[in-house]
PDB file of C-alpha atoms and ligand atoms in Angstrom:
ATOM      1  CA  MET A   1       0.000   0.000   0.000  1.00  0.00           C
ATOM      2  CA  THR A   2       1.245   3.491  -0.820  1.00  0.00           C
ATOM      3  CA  PRO A   3       1.898   5.355   2.442  1.00  0.00           C
ATOM      4  CA  THR A   4       0.053   8.588   3.142  1.00  0.00           C
ATOM      5  CA  ILE A   5       1.530  11.537   4.996  1.00  0.00           C
ATOM      6  CA  THR A   6      -0.193  14.669   6.215  1.00  0.00           C
ATOM      7  CA  ALA A   7       0.975  18.211   5.521  1.00  0.00           C
ATOM      8  CA  PHE A   8      -0.321  21.762   5.984  1.00  0.00           C
ATOM      9  CA  ALA A   9      -3.009  22.756   3.480  1.00  0.00           C
ATOM     10  CA  THR A  10      -1.667  26.296   3.869  1.00  0.00           C
ATOM     11  CA  SER A  11       1.861  26.302   5.238  1.00  0.00           C
ATOM     12  CA  PRO A  12       2.791  29.545   7.054  1.00  0.00           C
ATOM     13  CA  ASP A  13       6.183  29.467   5.316  1.00  0.00           C
ATOM     14  CA  ARG A  14       4.490  29.784   1.895  1.00  0.00           C
ATOM     15  CA  GLY A  15       6.175  26.672   0.513  1.00  0.00           C
ATOM     16  CA  LYS A  16       9.743  27.307   1.674  1.00  0.00           C
ATOM     17  CA  GLY A  17      10.059  23.737   2.934  1.00  0.00           C
ATOM     18  CA  LEU A  18      10.369  24.604   6.631  1.00  0.00           C
ATOM     19  CA  ALA A  19       7.413  22.609   7.955  1.00  0.00           C
ATOM     20  CA  ARG A  20       8.295  19.167   9.239  1.00  0.00           C
ATOM     21  CA  ASP A  21       6.560  17.191   6.496  1.00  0.00           C
ATOM     22  CA  MET A  22       9.531  18.274   4.325  1.00  0.00           C
ATOM     23  CA  ARG A  23      11.986  15.941   6.069  1.00  0.00           C
ATOM     24  CA  VAL A  24       9.574  13.014   5.667  1.00  0.00           C
ATOM     25  CA  ARG A  25       9.029  13.827   1.995  1.00  0.00           C
ATOM     26  CA  TRP A  26      12.813  14.032   1.550  1.00  0.00           C
ATOM     27  CA  ALA A  27      13.346  10.624   3.190  1.00  0.00           C
ATOM     28  CA  LEU A  28      10.607   9.081   1.013  1.00  0.00           C
ATOM     29  CA  GLU A  29      12.283  10.518  -2.081  1.00  0.00           C
ATOM     30  CA  GLU A  30      15.751   9.322  -0.996  1.00  0.00           C
ATOM     31  CA  VAL A  31      14.520   5.724  -0.670  1.00  0.00           C
ATOM     32  CA  GLY A  32      12.350   5.862  -3.798  1.00  0.00           C
ATOM     33  CA  GLN A  33       9.073   5.208  -2.000  1.00  0.00           C
ATOM     34  CA  PRO A  34       6.037   6.819  -3.713  1.00  0.00           C
ATOM     35  CA  TYR A  35       3.602   8.439  -1.303  1.00  0.00           C
ATOM     36  CA  ASP A  36       0.273  10.215  -1.078  1.00  0.00           C
ATOM     37  CA  VAL A  37      -0.300  13.447   0.820  1.00  0.00           C
ATOM     38  CA  ARG A  38      -3.439  14.420   2.689  1.00  0.00           C
ATOM     39  CA  LEU A  39      -3.556  18.158   3.278  1.00  0.00           C
ATOM     40  CA  VAL A  40      -5.074  19.321   6.544  1.00  0.00           C
ATOM     41  CA  SER A  41      -6.162  22.753   7.704  1.00  0.00           C
ATOM     42  CA  PHE A  42      -5.263  24.062  11.172  1.00  0.00           C
ATOM     43  CA  GLU A  43      -8.877  23.414  12.162  1.00  0.00           C
ATOM     44  CA  GLU A  44      -8.878  19.831  10.866  1.00  0.00           C
ATOM     45  CA  MET A  45      -5.680  19.062  12.799  1.00  0.00           C
ATOM     46  CA  LYS A  46      -7.549  19.584  16.051  1.00  0.00           C
ATOM     47  CA  GLN A  47     -10.566  17.411  15.089  1.00  0.00           C
ATOM     48  CA  PRO A  48     -11.016  13.845  16.413  1.00  0.00           C
ATOM     49  CA  ALA A  49     -10.177  12.194  13.072  1.00  0.00           C
ATOM     50  CA  HIS A  50      -6.696  13.765  13.008  1.00  0.00           C
ATOM     51  CA  LEU A  51      -6.178  13.527  16.777  1.00  0.00           C
ATOM     52  CA  ALA A  52      -6.653   9.758  16.428  1.00  0.00           C
ATOM     53  CA  LEU A  53      -3.500   9.786  14.258  1.00  0.00           C
ATOM     54  CA  HIS A  54      -1.575  12.463  16.135  1.00  0.00           C
ATOM     55  CA  PRO A  55      -2.184  13.013  19.859  1.00  0.00           C
ATOM     56  CA  PHE A  56      -0.934  16.600  19.673  1.00  0.00           C
ATOM     57  CA  GLY A  57      -2.942  17.547  16.590  1.00  0.00           C
ATOM     58  CA  GLN A  58       0.058  18.309  14.389  1.00  0.00           C
ATOM     59  CA  ILE A  59       1.617  17.339  11.091  1.00  0.00           C
ATOM     60  CA  PRO A  60       3.300  15.230   9.836  1.00  0.00           C
ATOM     61  CA  THR A  61       1.668  11.841  10.306  1.00  0.00           C
ATOM     62  CA  TYR A  62       2.391   8.658   8.380  1.00  0.00           C
ATOM     63  CA  GLU A  63      -0.042   5.858   7.544  1.00  0.00           C
ATOM     64  CA  GLU A  64       1.029   2.601   5.951  1.00  0.00           C
ATOM     65  CA  ASP A  65      -1.372  -0.375   6.041  1.00  0.00           C
ATOM     66  CA  ASP A  66      -2.378  -0.601   9.701  1.00  0.00           C
ATOM     67  CA  LEU A  67       0.658   1.352  10.947  1.00  0.00           C
ATOM     68  CA  VAL A  68       0.145   4.959  12.037  1.00  0.00           C
ATOM     69  CA  LEU A  69       3.137   7.058  13.080  1.00  0.00           C
ATOM     70  CA  PHE A  70       3.630  10.634  14.248  1.00  0.00           C
ATOM     71  CA  GLU A  71       6.868  12.555  15.059  1.00  0.00           C
ATOM     72  CA  SER A  72       9.009  13.338  12.049  1.00  0.00           C
ATOM     73  CA  GLY A  73      12.062  11.658  13.617  1.00  0.00           C
ATOM     74  CA  ALA A  74      10.210   8.387  14.190  1.00  0.00           C
ATOM     75  CA  ILE A  75       8.827   8.451  10.656  1.00  0.00           C
ATOM     76  CA  VAL A  76      12.229   9.085   9.053  1.00  0.00           C
ATOM     77  CA  LEU A  77      13.802   6.365  11.219  1.00  0.00           C
ATOM     78  CA  HIS A  78      11.047   3.928  10.197  1.00  0.00           C
ATOM     79  CA  LEU A  79      11.709   4.650   6.524  1.00  0.00           C
ATOM     80  CA  ALA A  80      15.474   4.421   6.993  1.00  0.00           C
ATOM     81  CA  GLU A  81      15.183   1.055   8.729  1.00  0.00           C
ATOM     82  CA  ARG A  82      12.883  -0.479   6.163  1.00  0.00           C
ATOM     83  CA  HIS A  83      14.510   0.754   2.973  1.00  0.00           C
ATOM     84  CA  ALA A  84      18.092   0.801   1.747  1.00  0.00           C
ATOM     85  CA  GLY A  85      19.922   4.079   1.339  1.00  0.00           C
ATOM     86  CA  LEU A  86      19.602   6.080   4.546  1.00  0.00           C
ATOM     87  CA  LEU A  87      21.450   3.967   7.118  1.00  0.00           C
ATOM     88  CA  PRO A  88      24.791   2.159   6.749  1.00  0.00           C
ATOM     89  CA  ASP A  89      24.879  -1.663   6.840  1.00  0.00           C
ATOM     90  CA  ASP A  90      27.617  -1.765   9.480  1.00  0.00           C
ATOM     91  CA  ALA A  91      25.904  -1.966  12.902  1.00  0.00           C
ATOM     92  CA  ASN A  92      28.158   0.586  14.627  1.00  0.00           C
ATOM     93  CA  ALA A  93      27.980   3.075  11.766  1.00  0.00           C
ATOM     94  CA  ARG A  94      24.194   2.626  11.778  1.00  0.00           C
ATOM     95  CA  ALA A  95      24.033   3.399  15.500  1.00  0.00           C
ATOM     96  CA  ARG A  96      26.165   6.511  14.971  1.00  0.00           C
ATOM     97  CA  ALA A  97      23.905   7.729  12.144  1.00  0.00           C
ATOM     98  CA  ILE A  98      20.913   7.316  14.470  1.00  0.00           C
ATOM     99  CA  SER A  99      22.810   9.286  17.146  1.00  0.00           C
ATOM    100  CA  TRP A 100      23.102  12.141  14.654  1.00  0.00           C
ATOM    101  CA  MET A 101      19.347  11.994  14.033  1.00  0.00           C
ATOM    102  CA  PHE A 102      18.747  12.385  17.758  1.00  0.00           C
ATOM    103  CA  ALA A 103      21.389  15.107  18.011  1.00  0.00           C
ATOM    104  CA  ALA A 104      19.652  17.043  15.251  1.00  0.00           C
ATOM    105  CA  LEU A 105      16.255  16.772  16.946  1.00  0.00           C
ATOM    106  CA  ASN A 106      17.184  17.012  20.619  1.00  0.00           C
ATOM    107  CA  THR A 107      20.343  19.109  20.726  1.00  0.00           C
ATOM    108  CA  VAL A 108      20.450  21.326  17.641  1.00  0.00           C
ATOM    109  CA  GLU A 109      16.782  21.922  16.827  1.00  0.00           C
ATOM    110  CA  PRO A 110      15.741  23.409  20.225  1.00  0.00           C
ATOM    111  CA  PRO A 111      17.952  26.545  20.065  1.00  0.00           C
ATOM    112  CA  ILE A 112      17.003  26.988  16.403  1.00  0.00           C
ATOM    113  CA  VAL A 113      13.295  26.837  17.212  1.00  0.00           C
ATOM    114  CA  GLU A 114      13.819  29.142  20.196  1.00  0.00           C
ATOM    115  CA  ARG A 115      15.452  31.739  17.902  1.00  0.00           C
ATOM    116  CA  SER A 116      12.733  31.369  15.329  1.00  0.00           C
ATOM    117  CA  MET A 117       9.884  31.628  17.871  1.00  0.00           C
ATOM    118  CA  ILE A 118      11.254  34.724  19.615  1.00  0.00           C
ATOM    119  CA  GLY A 119      11.356  36.451  16.231  1.00  0.00           C
ATOM    120  CA  LEU A 120       7.822  35.404  15.403  1.00  0.00           C
ATOM    121  CA  LEU A 121       6.062  35.816  18.732  1.00  0.00           C
ATOM    122  CA  GLU A 122       8.038  38.232  20.907  1.00  0.00           C
ATOM    123  CA  ARG A 123       9.372  40.860  18.530  1.00  0.00           C
ATOM    124  CA  ASP A 124       7.033  43.540  19.903  1.00  0.00           C
ATOM    125  CA  GLU A 125       7.557  42.661  23.562  1.00  0.00           C
ATOM    126  CA  THR A 126       9.525  44.930  25.868  1.00  0.00           C
ATOM    127  CA  TRP A 127      11.961  42.132  26.729  1.00  0.00           C
ATOM    128  CA  TYR A 128      12.746  41.186  23.101  1.00  0.00           C
ATOM    129  CA  ALA A 129      15.963  43.205  22.787  1.00  0.00           C
ATOM    130  CA  GLN A 130      17.173  42.015  26.176  1.00  0.00           C
ATOM    131  CA  ARG A 131      16.432  38.346  25.522  1.00  0.00           C
ATOM    132  CA  LEU A 132      17.700  38.114  21.935  1.00  0.00           C
ATOM    133  CA  PRO A 133      21.475  38.059  22.699  1.00  0.00           C
ATOM    134  CA  ALA A 134      21.094  35.130  25.104  1.00  0.00           C
ATOM    135  CA  VAL A 135      18.915  33.194  22.654  1.00  0.00           C
ATOM    136  CA  GLU A 136      21.341  33.847  19.802  1.00  0.00           C
ATOM    137  CA  GLY A 137      24.260  32.995  22.081  1.00  0.00           C
ATOM    138  CA  ARG A 138      22.795  29.547  22.728  1.00  0.00           C
ATOM    139  CA  LEU A 139      22.306  29.016  19.010  1.00  0.00           C
ATOM    140  CA  ARG A 140      25.859  30.158  18.164  1.00  0.00           C
ATOM    141  CA  LYS A 141      27.260  27.809  20.803  1.00  0.00           C
ATOM    142  CA  ARG A 142      25.555  24.793  19.235  1.00  0.00           C
ATOM    143  CA  LEU A 143      26.356  25.757  15.668  1.00  0.00           C
ATOM    144  CA  GLY A 144      29.977  26.393  16.620  1.00  0.00           C
ATOM    145  CA  GLU A 145      30.245  22.941  18.167  1.00  0.00           C
ATOM    146  CA  LEU A 146      28.618  21.300  15.154  1.00  0.00           C
ATOM    147  CA  SER A 147      30.811  23.284  12.776  1.00  0.00           C
ATOM    148  CA  ARG A 148      33.961  22.129  14.593  1.00  0.00           C
ATOM    149  CA  ARG A 149      32.859  18.499  14.433  1.00  0.00           C
ATOM    150  CA  LEU A 150      31.925  18.630  10.739  1.00  0.00           C
ATOM    151  CA  GLY A 151      35.212  20.334   9.815  1.00  0.00           C
ATOM    152  CA  ASP A 152      35.822  19.977   6.107  1.00  0.00           C
ATOM    153  CA  ALA A 153      33.918  16.707   5.732  1.00  0.00           C
ATOM    154  CA  ASP A 154      30.997  16.469   3.318  1.00  0.00           C
ATOM    155  CA  TRP A 155      28.739  14.625   5.787  1.00  0.00           C
ATOM    156  CA  LEU A 156      28.736  14.018   9.525  1.00  0.00           C
ATOM    157  CA  ASP A 157      29.944  10.421   9.569  1.00  0.00           C
ATOM    158  CA  GLY A 158      31.086   9.041   6.219  1.00  0.00           C
ATOM    159  CA  ALA A 159      28.437   8.681   3.546  1.00  0.00           C
ATOM    160  CA  PHE A 160      25.178  10.698   3.541  1.00  0.00           C
ATOM    161  CA  SER A 161      22.707   9.177   6.000  1.00  0.00           C
ATOM    162  CA  ALA A 162      19.420   9.823   7.780  1.00  0.00           C
ATOM    163  CA  GLY A 163      21.539  11.701  10.341  1.00  0.00           C
ATOM    164  CA  ASP A 164      22.529  14.214   7.673  1.00  0.00           C
ATOM    165  CA  LEU A 165      18.992  14.377   6.303  1.00  0.00           C
ATOM    166  CA  MET A 166      17.723  15.333   9.735  1.00  0.00           C
ATOM    167  CA  MET A 167      20.572  17.723  10.552  1.00  0.00           C
ATOM    168  CA  VAL A 168      20.268  19.594   7.247  1.00  0.00           C
ATOM    169  CA  SER A 169      16.474  19.774   7.695  1.00  0.00           C
ATOM    170  CA  VAL A 170      16.926  21.278  11.150  1.00  0.00           C
ATOM    171  CA  LEU A 171      19.671  23.727  10.088  1.00  0.00           C
ATOM    172  CA  LEU A 172      17.540  25.036   7.232  1.00  0.00           C
ATOM    173  CA  ARG A 173      15.259  26.674   9.758  1.00  0.00           C
ATOM    174  CA  SER A 174      18.160  28.779  11.081  1.00  0.00           C
ATOM    175  CA  LYS A 175      18.962  30.254   7.663  1.00  0.00           C
ATOM    176  CA  SER A 176      16.589  33.224   7.967  1.00  0.00           C
ATOM    177  CA  SER A 177      18.305  34.421  11.175  1.00  0.00           C
ATOM    178  CA  GLY A 178      21.506  34.967   9.166  1.00  0.00           C
ATOM    179  CA  ILE A 179      23.465  33.120  11.863  1.00  0.00           C
ATOM    180  CA  LEU A 180      24.084  30.032   9.731  1.00  0.00           C
ATOM    181  CA  ASP A 181      26.151  32.225   7.371  1.00  0.00           C
ATOM    182  CA  GLU A 182      28.658  32.741  10.194  1.00  0.00           C
ATOM    183  CA  TYR A 183      29.643  29.069   9.762  1.00  0.00           C
ATOM    184  CA  PRO A 184      30.693  28.636   6.102  1.00  0.00           C
ATOM    185  CA  ASN A 185      31.194  24.868   6.428  1.00  0.00           C
ATOM    186  CA  LEU A 186      27.649  24.470   7.807  1.00  0.00           C
ATOM    187  CA  SER A 187      26.215  26.660   5.040  1.00  0.00           C
ATOM    188  CA  ALA A 188      28.029  24.509   2.480  1.00  0.00           C
ATOM    189  CA  TYR A 189      26.789  21.344   4.233  1.00  0.00           C
ATOM    190  CA  VAL A 190      23.185  22.583   4.018  1.00  0.00           C
ATOM    191  CA  ALA A 191      23.683  23.526   0.367  1.00  0.00           C
ATOM    192  CA  ARG A 192      24.979  19.990  -0.344  1.00  0.00           C
ATOM    193  CA  GLY A 193      21.809  18.582   1.205  1.00  0.00           C
ATOM    194  CA  GLU A 194      19.594  20.955  -0.752  1.00  0.00           C
ATOM    195  CA  ALA A 195      21.384  20.000  -3.982  1.00  0.00           C
ATOM    196  CA  ARG A 196      20.439  16.322  -3.673  1.00  0.00           C
ATOM    197  CA  PRO A 197      17.903  15.323  -6.341  1.00  0.00           C
ATOM    198  CA  ALA A 198      15.666  13.726  -3.675  1.00  0.00           C
ATOM    199  CA  TYR A 199      15.603  17.002  -1.714  1.00  0.00           C
ATOM    200  CA  GLN A 200      14.760  18.932  -4.879  1.00  0.00           C
ATOM    201  CA  ARG A 201      11.844  16.609  -5.678  1.00  0.00           C
ATOM    202  CA  ALA A 202      10.506  16.858  -2.122  1.00  0.00           C
ATOM    203  CA  PHE A 203      10.871  20.648  -2.131  1.00  0.00           C
ATOM    204  CA  ALA A 204       9.056  20.943  -5.465  1.00  0.00           C
ATOM    205  CA  ALA A 205       6.207  18.754  -4.193  1.00  0.00           C
ATOM    206  CA  GLN A 206       5.610  20.835  -1.073  1.00  0.00           C
ATOM    207  CA  LEU A 207       5.983  24.099  -3.016  1.00  0.00           C
ATOM    208  CA  ALA A 208       3.342  22.859  -5.474  1.00  0.00           C
ATOM    209  CA  VAL A 209       0.909  22.683  -2.529  1.00  0.00           C
ATOM    210  CA  PHE A 210       1.420  26.389  -1.874  1.00  0.00           C
ATOM    211  CA  GLU A 211       1.207  27.202  -5.572  1.00  0.00           C
ATOM    212  CA  THR A 212      -2.143  25.438  -5.915  1.00  0.00           C
ATOM    213  CA  GLN A 213      -3.711  25.804  -2.436  1.00  0.00           C
ATOM    214  CA  GLY A 214      -1.819  28.382  -0.463  1.00  0.00           C
ATOM    215  CA  ARG A 215      -2.408  31.290  -2.805  1.00  0.00           C
ATOM    216  CA  ALA A 216      -6.185  30.738  -2.672  1.00  0.00           C
TER     217      ALA A 216
HETATM  218  N1  GTB B 301       8.123  17.015  17.188  1.00  0.00           N
HETATM  219  C1  GTB B 301       7.140  17.038  16.129  1.00  0.00           C
HETATM  220  C2  GTB B 301       7.714  16.398  14.872  1.00  0.00           C
HETATM  221  O1  GTB B 301       8.947  16.439  14.710  1.00  0.00           O
HETATM  222  O2  GTB B 301       6.962  15.833  14.051  1.00  0.00           O
HETATM  223  C3  GTB B 301       6.711  18.465  15.895  1.00  0.00           C
HETATM  224  C4  GTB B 301       5.575  18.560  14.887  1.00  0.00           C
HETATM  225  C5  GTB B 301       5.227  20.023  14.627  1.00  0.00           C
HETATM  226  O3  GTB B 301       5.769  20.945  15.260  1.00  0.00           O
HETATM  227  N2  GTB B 301       4.343  20.225  13.684  1.00  0.00           N
HETATM  228  C6  GTB B 301       3.931  21.567  13.333  1.00  0.00           C
HETATM  229  C7  GTB B 301       2.416  21.675  13.472  1.00  0.00           C
HETATM  230  O4  GTB B 301       1.693  20.795  13.104  1.00  0.00           O
HETATM  231  C8  GTB B 301       4.310  21.848  11.889  1.00  0.00           C
HETATM  232  S1  GTB B 301       6.075  21.843  11.683  1.00  0.00           S
HETATM  233  N3  GTB B 301       1.971  22.817  13.984  1.00  0.00           N
HETATM  234  C9  GTB B 301       0.546  23.076  14.127  1.00  0.00           C
HETATM  235  C10 GTB B 301       0.102  23.032  15.546  1.00  0.00           C
HETATM  236  O5  GTB B 301       0.877  22.667  16.443  1.00  0.00           O
HETATM  237  O6  GTB B 301      -1.080  23.367  15.741  1.00  0.00           O
HETATM  238  C11 GTB B 301       6.527  23.372  12.567  1.00  0.00           C
HETATM  239  C12 GTB B 301       6.644  24.521  11.623  1.00  0.00           C
HETATM  240  C13 GTB B 301       5.539  25.231  11.255  1.00  0.00           C
HETATM  241  C14 GTB B 301       5.672  26.318  10.398  1.00  0.00           C
HETATM  242  C15 GTB B 301       6.924  26.656   9.936  1.00  0.00           C
HETATM  243  N4  GTB B 301       7.062  27.786   9.060  1.00  0.00           N
HETATM  244  O7  GTB B 301       6.086  28.280   8.504  1.00  0.00           O
HETATM  245  O8  GTB B 301       8.198  28.260   8.864  1.00  0.00           O
HETATM  246  C16 GTB B 301       8.028  25.934  10.319  1.00  0.00           C
HETATM  247  C17 GTB B 301       7.890  24.861  11.161  1.00  0.00           C
END
């Protein structure tokens, strides 16, 4: 059965690929698995039918036969485990690639989301200017550490893996702050991810949603 994922009917990013269905689409494209997309409105996400799939009323979800998954990390890991191409065969290298997936989601994504949210939600608050340096400091600390580890390598641990897919997906959300540009090797790493044909196909598919639905 062709799996079905859910995505925003009208993504706030206007098709820039920042919503978390993008990483699932990218993984599906990397492994060559065709998929269907069910678009949901913000209202539909909070209705019982969607809450039965996702306890927090969010996207993305993933349905395949009688399996229902939520959490983008769990979905990408599921795809990587069941298809060739996103995890190495060697058991230790596989475990390390999975570590990088968790690092992307648990260690690098939080300061990126914090920076993004303060810009979106707190820009007009009296404390914005006072809080921003600390928030950006936490982000720079993480990106500096990641930049040092990546060095001049193409990918985090040998060949491209689900760890890189997740890390690039997470880093993309920090681009608009301008802070990613301070780390040329990370910018180049993200650009390498974006240049992958599978990424391009996934990006085009989610942009097409905005082109057809989002402009309405
Ligand atoms: N931990 C979960 C996962 O990884 O799957 C988080 C899922 C999540 O945050 N989903 C968001 C959602 O459904 C969409 S991705 N939000 C609706 C809600 O909670 O009611 C977050 C997101 C949204 C928009 C942009 N953007 O426009 O730039 C970027 C990221």
